[in-house]
PDB file of C-alpha atoms in Angstrom:
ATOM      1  CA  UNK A   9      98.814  95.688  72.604  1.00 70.00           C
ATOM      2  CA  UNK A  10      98.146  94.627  76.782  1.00 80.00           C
ATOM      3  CA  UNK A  11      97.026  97.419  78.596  1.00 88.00           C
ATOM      4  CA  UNK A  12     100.210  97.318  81.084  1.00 92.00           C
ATOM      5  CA  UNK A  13     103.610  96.609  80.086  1.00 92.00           C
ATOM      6  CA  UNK A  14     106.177  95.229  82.592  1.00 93.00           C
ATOM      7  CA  UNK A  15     109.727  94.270  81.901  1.00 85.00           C
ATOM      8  CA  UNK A  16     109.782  91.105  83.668  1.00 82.00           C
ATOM      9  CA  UNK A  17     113.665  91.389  84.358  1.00 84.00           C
ATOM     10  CA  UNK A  18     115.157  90.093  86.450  1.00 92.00           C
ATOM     11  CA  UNK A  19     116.548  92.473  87.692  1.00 94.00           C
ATOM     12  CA  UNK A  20     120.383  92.338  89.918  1.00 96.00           C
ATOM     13  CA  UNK A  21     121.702  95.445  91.836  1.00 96.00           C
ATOM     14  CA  UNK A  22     124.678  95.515  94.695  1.00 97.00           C
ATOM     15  CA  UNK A  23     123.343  96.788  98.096  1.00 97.00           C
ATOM     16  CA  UNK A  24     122.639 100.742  98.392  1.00 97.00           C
ATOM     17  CA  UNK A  25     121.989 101.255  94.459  1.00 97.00           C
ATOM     18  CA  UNK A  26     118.996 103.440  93.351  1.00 97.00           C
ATOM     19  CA  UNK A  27     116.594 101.008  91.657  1.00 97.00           C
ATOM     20  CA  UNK A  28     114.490 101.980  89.099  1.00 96.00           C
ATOM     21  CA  UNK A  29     111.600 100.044  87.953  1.00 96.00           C
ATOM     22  CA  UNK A  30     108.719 100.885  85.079  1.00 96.00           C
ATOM     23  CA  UNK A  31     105.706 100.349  83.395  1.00 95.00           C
ATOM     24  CA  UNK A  32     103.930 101.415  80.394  1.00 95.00           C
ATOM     25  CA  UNK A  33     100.319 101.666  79.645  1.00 93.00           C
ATOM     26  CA  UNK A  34      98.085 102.169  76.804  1.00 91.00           C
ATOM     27  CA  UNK A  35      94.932 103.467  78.088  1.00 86.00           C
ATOM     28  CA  UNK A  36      94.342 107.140  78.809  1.00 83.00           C
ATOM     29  CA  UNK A  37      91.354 106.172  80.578  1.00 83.00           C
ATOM     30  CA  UNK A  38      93.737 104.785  83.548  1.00 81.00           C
ATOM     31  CA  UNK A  39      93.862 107.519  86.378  1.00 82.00           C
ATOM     32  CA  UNK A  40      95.231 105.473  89.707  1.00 89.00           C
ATOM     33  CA  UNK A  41      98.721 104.042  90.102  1.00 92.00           C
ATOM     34  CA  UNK A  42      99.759 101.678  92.312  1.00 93.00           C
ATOM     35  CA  UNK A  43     103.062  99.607  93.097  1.00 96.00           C
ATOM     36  CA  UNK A  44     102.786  96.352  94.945  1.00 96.00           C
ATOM     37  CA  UNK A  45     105.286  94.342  96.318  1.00 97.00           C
ATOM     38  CA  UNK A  46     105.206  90.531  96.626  1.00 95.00           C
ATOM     39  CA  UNK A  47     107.311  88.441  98.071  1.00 95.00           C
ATOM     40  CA  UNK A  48     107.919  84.528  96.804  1.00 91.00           C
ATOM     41  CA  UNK A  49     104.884  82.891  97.764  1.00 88.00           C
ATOM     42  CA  UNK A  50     103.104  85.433  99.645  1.00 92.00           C
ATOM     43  CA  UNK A  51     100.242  87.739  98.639  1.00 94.00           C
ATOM     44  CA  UNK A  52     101.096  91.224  97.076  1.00 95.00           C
ATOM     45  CA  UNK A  53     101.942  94.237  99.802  1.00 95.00           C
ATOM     46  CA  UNK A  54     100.935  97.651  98.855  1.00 93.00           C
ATOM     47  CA  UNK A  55     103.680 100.130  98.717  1.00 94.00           C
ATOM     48  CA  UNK A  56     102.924 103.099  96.816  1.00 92.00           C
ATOM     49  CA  UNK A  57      99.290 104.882  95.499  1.00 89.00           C
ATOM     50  CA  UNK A  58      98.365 107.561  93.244  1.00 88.00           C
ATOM     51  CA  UNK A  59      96.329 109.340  90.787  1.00 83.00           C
ATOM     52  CA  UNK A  60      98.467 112.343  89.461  1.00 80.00           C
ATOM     53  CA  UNK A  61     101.195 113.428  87.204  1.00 83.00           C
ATOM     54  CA  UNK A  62     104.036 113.840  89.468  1.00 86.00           C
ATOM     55  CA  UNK A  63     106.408 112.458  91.982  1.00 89.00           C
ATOM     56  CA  UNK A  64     105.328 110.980  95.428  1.00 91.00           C
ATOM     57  CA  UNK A  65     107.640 110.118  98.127  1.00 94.00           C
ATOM     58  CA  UNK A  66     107.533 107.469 101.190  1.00 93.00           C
ATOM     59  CA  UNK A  67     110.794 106.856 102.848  1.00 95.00           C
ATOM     60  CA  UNK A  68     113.381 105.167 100.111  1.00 97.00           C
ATOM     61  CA  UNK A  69     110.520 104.604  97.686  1.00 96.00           C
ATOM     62  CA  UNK A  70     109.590 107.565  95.260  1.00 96.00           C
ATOM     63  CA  UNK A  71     106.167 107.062  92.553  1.00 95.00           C
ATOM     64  CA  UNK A  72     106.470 108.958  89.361  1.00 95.00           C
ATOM     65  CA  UNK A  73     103.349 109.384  87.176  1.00 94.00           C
ATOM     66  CA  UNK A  74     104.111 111.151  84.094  1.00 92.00           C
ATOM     67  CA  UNK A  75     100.502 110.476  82.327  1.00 89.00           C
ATOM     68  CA  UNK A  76     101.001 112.277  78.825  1.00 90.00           C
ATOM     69  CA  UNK A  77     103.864 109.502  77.968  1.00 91.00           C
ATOM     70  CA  UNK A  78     101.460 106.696  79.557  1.00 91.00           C
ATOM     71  CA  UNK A  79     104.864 105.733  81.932  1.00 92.00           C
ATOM     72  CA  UNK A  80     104.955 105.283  85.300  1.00 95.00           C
ATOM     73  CA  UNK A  81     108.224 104.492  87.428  1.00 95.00           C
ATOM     74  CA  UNK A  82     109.146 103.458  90.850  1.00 96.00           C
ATOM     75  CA  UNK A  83     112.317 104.374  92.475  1.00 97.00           C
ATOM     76  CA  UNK A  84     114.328 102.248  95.709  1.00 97.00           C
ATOM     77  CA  UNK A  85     116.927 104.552  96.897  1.00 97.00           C
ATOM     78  CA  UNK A  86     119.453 103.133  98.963  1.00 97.00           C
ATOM     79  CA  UNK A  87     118.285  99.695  97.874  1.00 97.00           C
ATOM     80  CA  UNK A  88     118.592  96.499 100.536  1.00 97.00           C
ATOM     81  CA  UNK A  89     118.573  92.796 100.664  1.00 97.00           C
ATOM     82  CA  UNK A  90     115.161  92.646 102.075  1.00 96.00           C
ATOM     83  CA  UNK A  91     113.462  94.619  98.836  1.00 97.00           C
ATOM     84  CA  UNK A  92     114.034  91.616  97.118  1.00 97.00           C
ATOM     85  CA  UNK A  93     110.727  90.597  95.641  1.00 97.00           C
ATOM     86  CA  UNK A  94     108.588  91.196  92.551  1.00 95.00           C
ATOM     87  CA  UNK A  95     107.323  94.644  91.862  1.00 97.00           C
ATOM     88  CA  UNK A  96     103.888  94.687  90.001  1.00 96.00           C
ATOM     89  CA  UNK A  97     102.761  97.742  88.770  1.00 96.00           C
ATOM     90  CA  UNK A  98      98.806  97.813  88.914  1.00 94.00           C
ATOM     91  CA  UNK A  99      96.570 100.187  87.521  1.00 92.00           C
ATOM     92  CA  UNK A 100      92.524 100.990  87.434  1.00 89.00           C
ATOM     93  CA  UNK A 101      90.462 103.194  85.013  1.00 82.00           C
ATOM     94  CA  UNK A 102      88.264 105.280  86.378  1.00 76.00           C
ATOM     95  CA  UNK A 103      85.001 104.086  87.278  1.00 76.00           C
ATOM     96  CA  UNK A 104      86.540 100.797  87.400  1.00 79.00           C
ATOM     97  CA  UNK A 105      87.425  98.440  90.462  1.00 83.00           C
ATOM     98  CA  UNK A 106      89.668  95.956  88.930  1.00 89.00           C
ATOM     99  CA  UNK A 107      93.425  96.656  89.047  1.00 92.00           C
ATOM    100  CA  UNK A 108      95.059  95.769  85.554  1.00 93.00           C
ATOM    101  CA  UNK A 109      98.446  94.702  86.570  1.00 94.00           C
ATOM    102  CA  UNK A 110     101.609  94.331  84.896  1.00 94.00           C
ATOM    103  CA  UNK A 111     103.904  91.144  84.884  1.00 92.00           C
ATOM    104  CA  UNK A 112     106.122  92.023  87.453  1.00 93.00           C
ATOM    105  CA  UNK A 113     110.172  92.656  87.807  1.00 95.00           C
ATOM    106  CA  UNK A 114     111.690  90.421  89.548  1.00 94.00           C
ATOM    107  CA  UNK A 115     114.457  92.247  91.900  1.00 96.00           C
ATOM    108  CA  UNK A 116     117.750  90.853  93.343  1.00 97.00           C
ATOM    109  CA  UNK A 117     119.739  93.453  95.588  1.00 97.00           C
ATOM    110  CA  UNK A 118     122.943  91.470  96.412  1.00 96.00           C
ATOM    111  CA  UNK A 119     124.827  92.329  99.779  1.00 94.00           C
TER     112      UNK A 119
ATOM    113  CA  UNK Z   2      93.628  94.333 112.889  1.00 55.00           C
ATOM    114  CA  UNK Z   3      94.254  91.352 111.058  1.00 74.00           C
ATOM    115  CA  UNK Z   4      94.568  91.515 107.788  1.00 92.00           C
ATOM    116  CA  UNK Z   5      93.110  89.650 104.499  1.00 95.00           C
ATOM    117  CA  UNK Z   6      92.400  85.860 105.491  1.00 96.00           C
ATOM    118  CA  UNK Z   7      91.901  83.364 102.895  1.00 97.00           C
ATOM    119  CA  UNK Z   8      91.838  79.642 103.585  1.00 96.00           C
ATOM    120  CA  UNK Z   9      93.107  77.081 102.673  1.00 97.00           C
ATOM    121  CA  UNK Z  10      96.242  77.767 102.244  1.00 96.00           C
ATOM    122  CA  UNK Z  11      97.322  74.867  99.985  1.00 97.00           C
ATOM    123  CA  UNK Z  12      95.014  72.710  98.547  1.00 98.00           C
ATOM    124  CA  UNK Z  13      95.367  69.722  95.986  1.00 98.00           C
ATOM    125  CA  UNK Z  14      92.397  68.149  94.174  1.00 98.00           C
ATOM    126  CA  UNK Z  15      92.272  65.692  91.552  1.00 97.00           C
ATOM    127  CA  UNK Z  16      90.618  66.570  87.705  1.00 97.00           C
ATOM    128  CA  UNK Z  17      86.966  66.586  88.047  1.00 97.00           C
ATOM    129  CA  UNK Z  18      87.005  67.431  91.495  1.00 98.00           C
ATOM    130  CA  UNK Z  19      85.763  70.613  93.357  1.00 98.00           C
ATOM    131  CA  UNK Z  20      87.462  73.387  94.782  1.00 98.00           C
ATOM    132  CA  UNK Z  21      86.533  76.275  97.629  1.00 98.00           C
ATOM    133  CA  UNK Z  22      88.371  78.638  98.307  1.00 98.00           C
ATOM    134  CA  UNK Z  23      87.278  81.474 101.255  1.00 98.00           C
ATOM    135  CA  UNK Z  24      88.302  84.860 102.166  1.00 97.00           C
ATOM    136  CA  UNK Z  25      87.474  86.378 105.333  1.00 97.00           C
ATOM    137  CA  UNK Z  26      87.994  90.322 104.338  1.00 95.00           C
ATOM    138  CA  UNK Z  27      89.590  93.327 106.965  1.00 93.00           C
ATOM    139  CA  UNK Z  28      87.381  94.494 109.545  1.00 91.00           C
ATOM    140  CA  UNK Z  29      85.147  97.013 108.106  1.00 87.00           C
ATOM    141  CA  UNK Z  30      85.635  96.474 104.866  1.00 90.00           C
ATOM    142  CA  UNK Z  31      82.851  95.399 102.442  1.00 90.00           C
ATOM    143  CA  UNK Z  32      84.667  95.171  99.040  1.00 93.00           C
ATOM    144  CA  UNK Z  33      85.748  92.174  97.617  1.00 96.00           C
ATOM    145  CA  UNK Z  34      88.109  91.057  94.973  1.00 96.00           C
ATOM    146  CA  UNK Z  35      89.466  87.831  93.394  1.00 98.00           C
ATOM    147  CA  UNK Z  36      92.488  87.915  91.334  1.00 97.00           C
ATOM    148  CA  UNK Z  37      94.451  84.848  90.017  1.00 97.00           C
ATOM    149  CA  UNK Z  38      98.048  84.390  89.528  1.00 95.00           C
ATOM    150  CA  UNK Z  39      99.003  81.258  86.614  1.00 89.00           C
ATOM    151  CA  UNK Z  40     102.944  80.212  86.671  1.00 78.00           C
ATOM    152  CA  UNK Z  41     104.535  83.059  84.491  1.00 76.00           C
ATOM    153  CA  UNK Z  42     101.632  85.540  84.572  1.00 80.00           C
ATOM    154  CA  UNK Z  43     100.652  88.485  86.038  1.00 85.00           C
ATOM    155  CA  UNK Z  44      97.474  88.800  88.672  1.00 93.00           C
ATOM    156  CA  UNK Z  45      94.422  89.017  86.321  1.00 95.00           C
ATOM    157  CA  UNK Z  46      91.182  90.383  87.886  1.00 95.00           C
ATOM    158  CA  UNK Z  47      88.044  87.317  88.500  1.00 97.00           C
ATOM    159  CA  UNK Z  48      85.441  88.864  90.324  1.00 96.00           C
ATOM    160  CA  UNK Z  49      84.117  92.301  92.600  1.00 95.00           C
ATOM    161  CA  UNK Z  50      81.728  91.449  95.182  1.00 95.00           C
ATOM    162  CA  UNK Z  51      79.880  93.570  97.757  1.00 93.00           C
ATOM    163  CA  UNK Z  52      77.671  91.846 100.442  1.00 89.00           C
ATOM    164  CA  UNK Z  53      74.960  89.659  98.651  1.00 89.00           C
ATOM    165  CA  UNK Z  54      75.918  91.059  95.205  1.00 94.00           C
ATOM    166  CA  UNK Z  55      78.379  90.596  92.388  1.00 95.00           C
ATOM    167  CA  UNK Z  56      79.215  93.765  90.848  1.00 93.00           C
ATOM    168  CA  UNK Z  57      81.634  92.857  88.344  1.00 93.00           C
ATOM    169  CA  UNK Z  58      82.570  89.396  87.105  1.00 94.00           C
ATOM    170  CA  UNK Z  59      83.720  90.246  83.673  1.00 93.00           C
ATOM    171  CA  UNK Z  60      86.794  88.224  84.932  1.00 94.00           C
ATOM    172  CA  UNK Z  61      85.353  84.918  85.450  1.00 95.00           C
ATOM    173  CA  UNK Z  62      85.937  81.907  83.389  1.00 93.00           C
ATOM    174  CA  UNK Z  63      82.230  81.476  81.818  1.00 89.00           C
ATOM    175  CA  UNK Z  64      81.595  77.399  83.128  1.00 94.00           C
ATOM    176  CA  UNK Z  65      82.325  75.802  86.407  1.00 97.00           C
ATOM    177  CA  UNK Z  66      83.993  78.993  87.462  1.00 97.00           C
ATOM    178  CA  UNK Z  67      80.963  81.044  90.360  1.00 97.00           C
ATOM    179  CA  UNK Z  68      81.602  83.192  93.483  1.00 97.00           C
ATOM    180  CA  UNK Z  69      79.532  84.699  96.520  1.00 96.00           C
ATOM    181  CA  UNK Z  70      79.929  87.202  99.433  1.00 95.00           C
ATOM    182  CA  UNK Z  71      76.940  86.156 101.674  1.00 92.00           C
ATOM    183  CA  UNK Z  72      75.457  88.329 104.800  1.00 90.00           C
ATOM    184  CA  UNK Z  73      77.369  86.121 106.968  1.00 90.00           C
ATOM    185  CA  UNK Z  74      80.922  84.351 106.708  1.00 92.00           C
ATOM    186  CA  UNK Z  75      84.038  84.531 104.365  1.00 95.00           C
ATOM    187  CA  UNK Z  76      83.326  84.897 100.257  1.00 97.00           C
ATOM    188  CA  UNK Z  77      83.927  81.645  98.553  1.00 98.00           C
ATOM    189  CA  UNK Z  78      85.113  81.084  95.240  1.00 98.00           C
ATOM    190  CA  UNK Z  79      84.186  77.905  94.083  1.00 98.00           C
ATOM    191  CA  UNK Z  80      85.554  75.608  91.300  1.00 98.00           C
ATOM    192  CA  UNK Z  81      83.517  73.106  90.126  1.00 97.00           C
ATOM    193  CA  UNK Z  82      85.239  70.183  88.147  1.00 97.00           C
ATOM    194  CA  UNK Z  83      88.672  71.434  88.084  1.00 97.00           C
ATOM    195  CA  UNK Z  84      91.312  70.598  85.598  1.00 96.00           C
ATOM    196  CA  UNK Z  85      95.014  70.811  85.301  1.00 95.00           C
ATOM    197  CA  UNK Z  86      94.922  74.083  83.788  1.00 94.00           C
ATOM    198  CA  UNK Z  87      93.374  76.105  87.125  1.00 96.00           C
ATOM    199  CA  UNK Z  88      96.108  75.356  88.927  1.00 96.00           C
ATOM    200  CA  UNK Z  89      97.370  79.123  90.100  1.00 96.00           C
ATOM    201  CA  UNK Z  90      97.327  80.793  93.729  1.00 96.00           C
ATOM    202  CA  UNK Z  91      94.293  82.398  93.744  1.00 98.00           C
ATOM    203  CA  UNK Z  92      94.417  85.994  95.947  1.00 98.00           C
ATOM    204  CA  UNK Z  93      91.496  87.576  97.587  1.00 97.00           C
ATOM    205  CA  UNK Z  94      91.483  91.734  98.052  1.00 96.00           C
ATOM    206  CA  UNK Z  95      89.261  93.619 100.508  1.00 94.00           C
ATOM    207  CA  UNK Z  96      88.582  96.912 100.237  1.00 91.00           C
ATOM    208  CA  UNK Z  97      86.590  99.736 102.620  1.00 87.00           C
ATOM    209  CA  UNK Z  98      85.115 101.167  99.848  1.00 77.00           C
ATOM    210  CA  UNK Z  99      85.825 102.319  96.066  1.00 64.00           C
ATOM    211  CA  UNK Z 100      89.695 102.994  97.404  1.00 66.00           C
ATOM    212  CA  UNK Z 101      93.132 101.164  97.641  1.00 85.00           C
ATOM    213  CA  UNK Z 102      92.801  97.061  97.643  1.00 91.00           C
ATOM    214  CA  UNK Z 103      94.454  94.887 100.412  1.00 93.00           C
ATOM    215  CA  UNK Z 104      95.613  91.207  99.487  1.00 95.00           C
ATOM    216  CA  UNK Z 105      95.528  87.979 101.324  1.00 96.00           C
ATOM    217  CA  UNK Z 106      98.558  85.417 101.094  1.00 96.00           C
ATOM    218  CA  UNK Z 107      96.510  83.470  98.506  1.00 97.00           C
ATOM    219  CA  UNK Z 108      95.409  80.019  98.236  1.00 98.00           C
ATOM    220  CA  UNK Z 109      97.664  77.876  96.160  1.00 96.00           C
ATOM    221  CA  UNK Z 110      95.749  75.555  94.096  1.00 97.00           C
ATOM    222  CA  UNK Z 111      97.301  72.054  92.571  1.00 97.00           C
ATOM    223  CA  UNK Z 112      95.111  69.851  90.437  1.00 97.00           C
ATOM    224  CA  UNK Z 113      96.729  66.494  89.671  1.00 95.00           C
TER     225      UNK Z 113
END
């Protein structure tokens, strides 16, 4: 079993939908969440960071950390062209320094 | 405050060849990471260096594969005899301390 799942997508939404995207994990040893995004052919772009059970909010983008089911989610409200990119989930045990990251979704919003 | 720098940006060698690849980190910070990214994969975590020292290379391929962070100048990962099979962007993270990890635009890496 990997240590972070990612459903690749891809993933196609119209302009203004609520995107949600998710990752599983297997390791209750992991205790910071992060969401990067990366655009084609450019390096990945921190968006979100946390270490908690529970919601965190920036602007459109909302982290949820829910660690007793091992899932963590990240929601795009009012979704635009220019949030299309991959979204890797990436996640480090504590102690550790190396983020364990997931594949990546691939995201489309279409105008 | 410019960010991650990693040079070059694109680079081609042939098999056998060797390949460097730097990374200047932010300004202040003293944390650095290599991650690689092969066609179809995720980022998977190479090396940790601090100033002088390599904290964690669990990551590393175990031949030809060898990376530093010296007192002075960028961190270089170096390839030594490459084949087809590194050929990935290769991303460099720099960090202030034990905390959040900021990424260069990578160094693309074709081996013909």
């Amino acid at each position: 079993q990997k240590e972070v799942e990612q459903d690749p997508g891809p993933l196609s939404v119209p302009e203004g939908a609520i995107v949600s995207l998710n990752c599983t994990y297997s390791n209750s040893a992991f205790q910071y969440f992060m969401w990067y995004r990366q655009y084609s052919r450019k390096g990945p772009e921190l968006l979100m960071y946390t270490y908690s059970s529970g919601n965190k909010e920036d602007g459109r983008f909302t982290a949820q950390v829910d660690k007793s089911s091992k899932y963590i989610s990240l929601f795009i409200r009012d979704s635009q062209p220019s949030d299309s990119a991959t979204y890797l989930c990436a996640i480090i045990k504590g102690g550790s320094e190396k983020l364990v990251f997931g594949k990546g979704t691939k995201l489309t919003v279409n105008p | 405050n410019a960010g991650v720098m990693q040079n070059p940006r694109h680079l081609v060698r042939r098999r056998g060849q060797e390949a460097r690849l730097r990374c200047s980190p932010m300004k202040g910070h003293s944390h650095v990471y290599w991650y690689r990214q092969l066609p179809e994969e995720g980022l998977k975590f190479m090396v940790y260096l601090q100033k002088e020292n390599i904290i964690d290379e669990s990551g590393m391929p175990k031949e030809r594969f060898s990376a530093e962070f010296p007192k002075e100048g960028p961190s270089i990962l170096r390839i030594q005899q490459v084949v087809r099979g590194d050929s990935a962007a290769y991303f460099c993270a720099s960090s202030p301390a034990t905390d959040t990890q900021y990424f260069g635009p990578g160094t693309r890496l074709t081996v013909l």
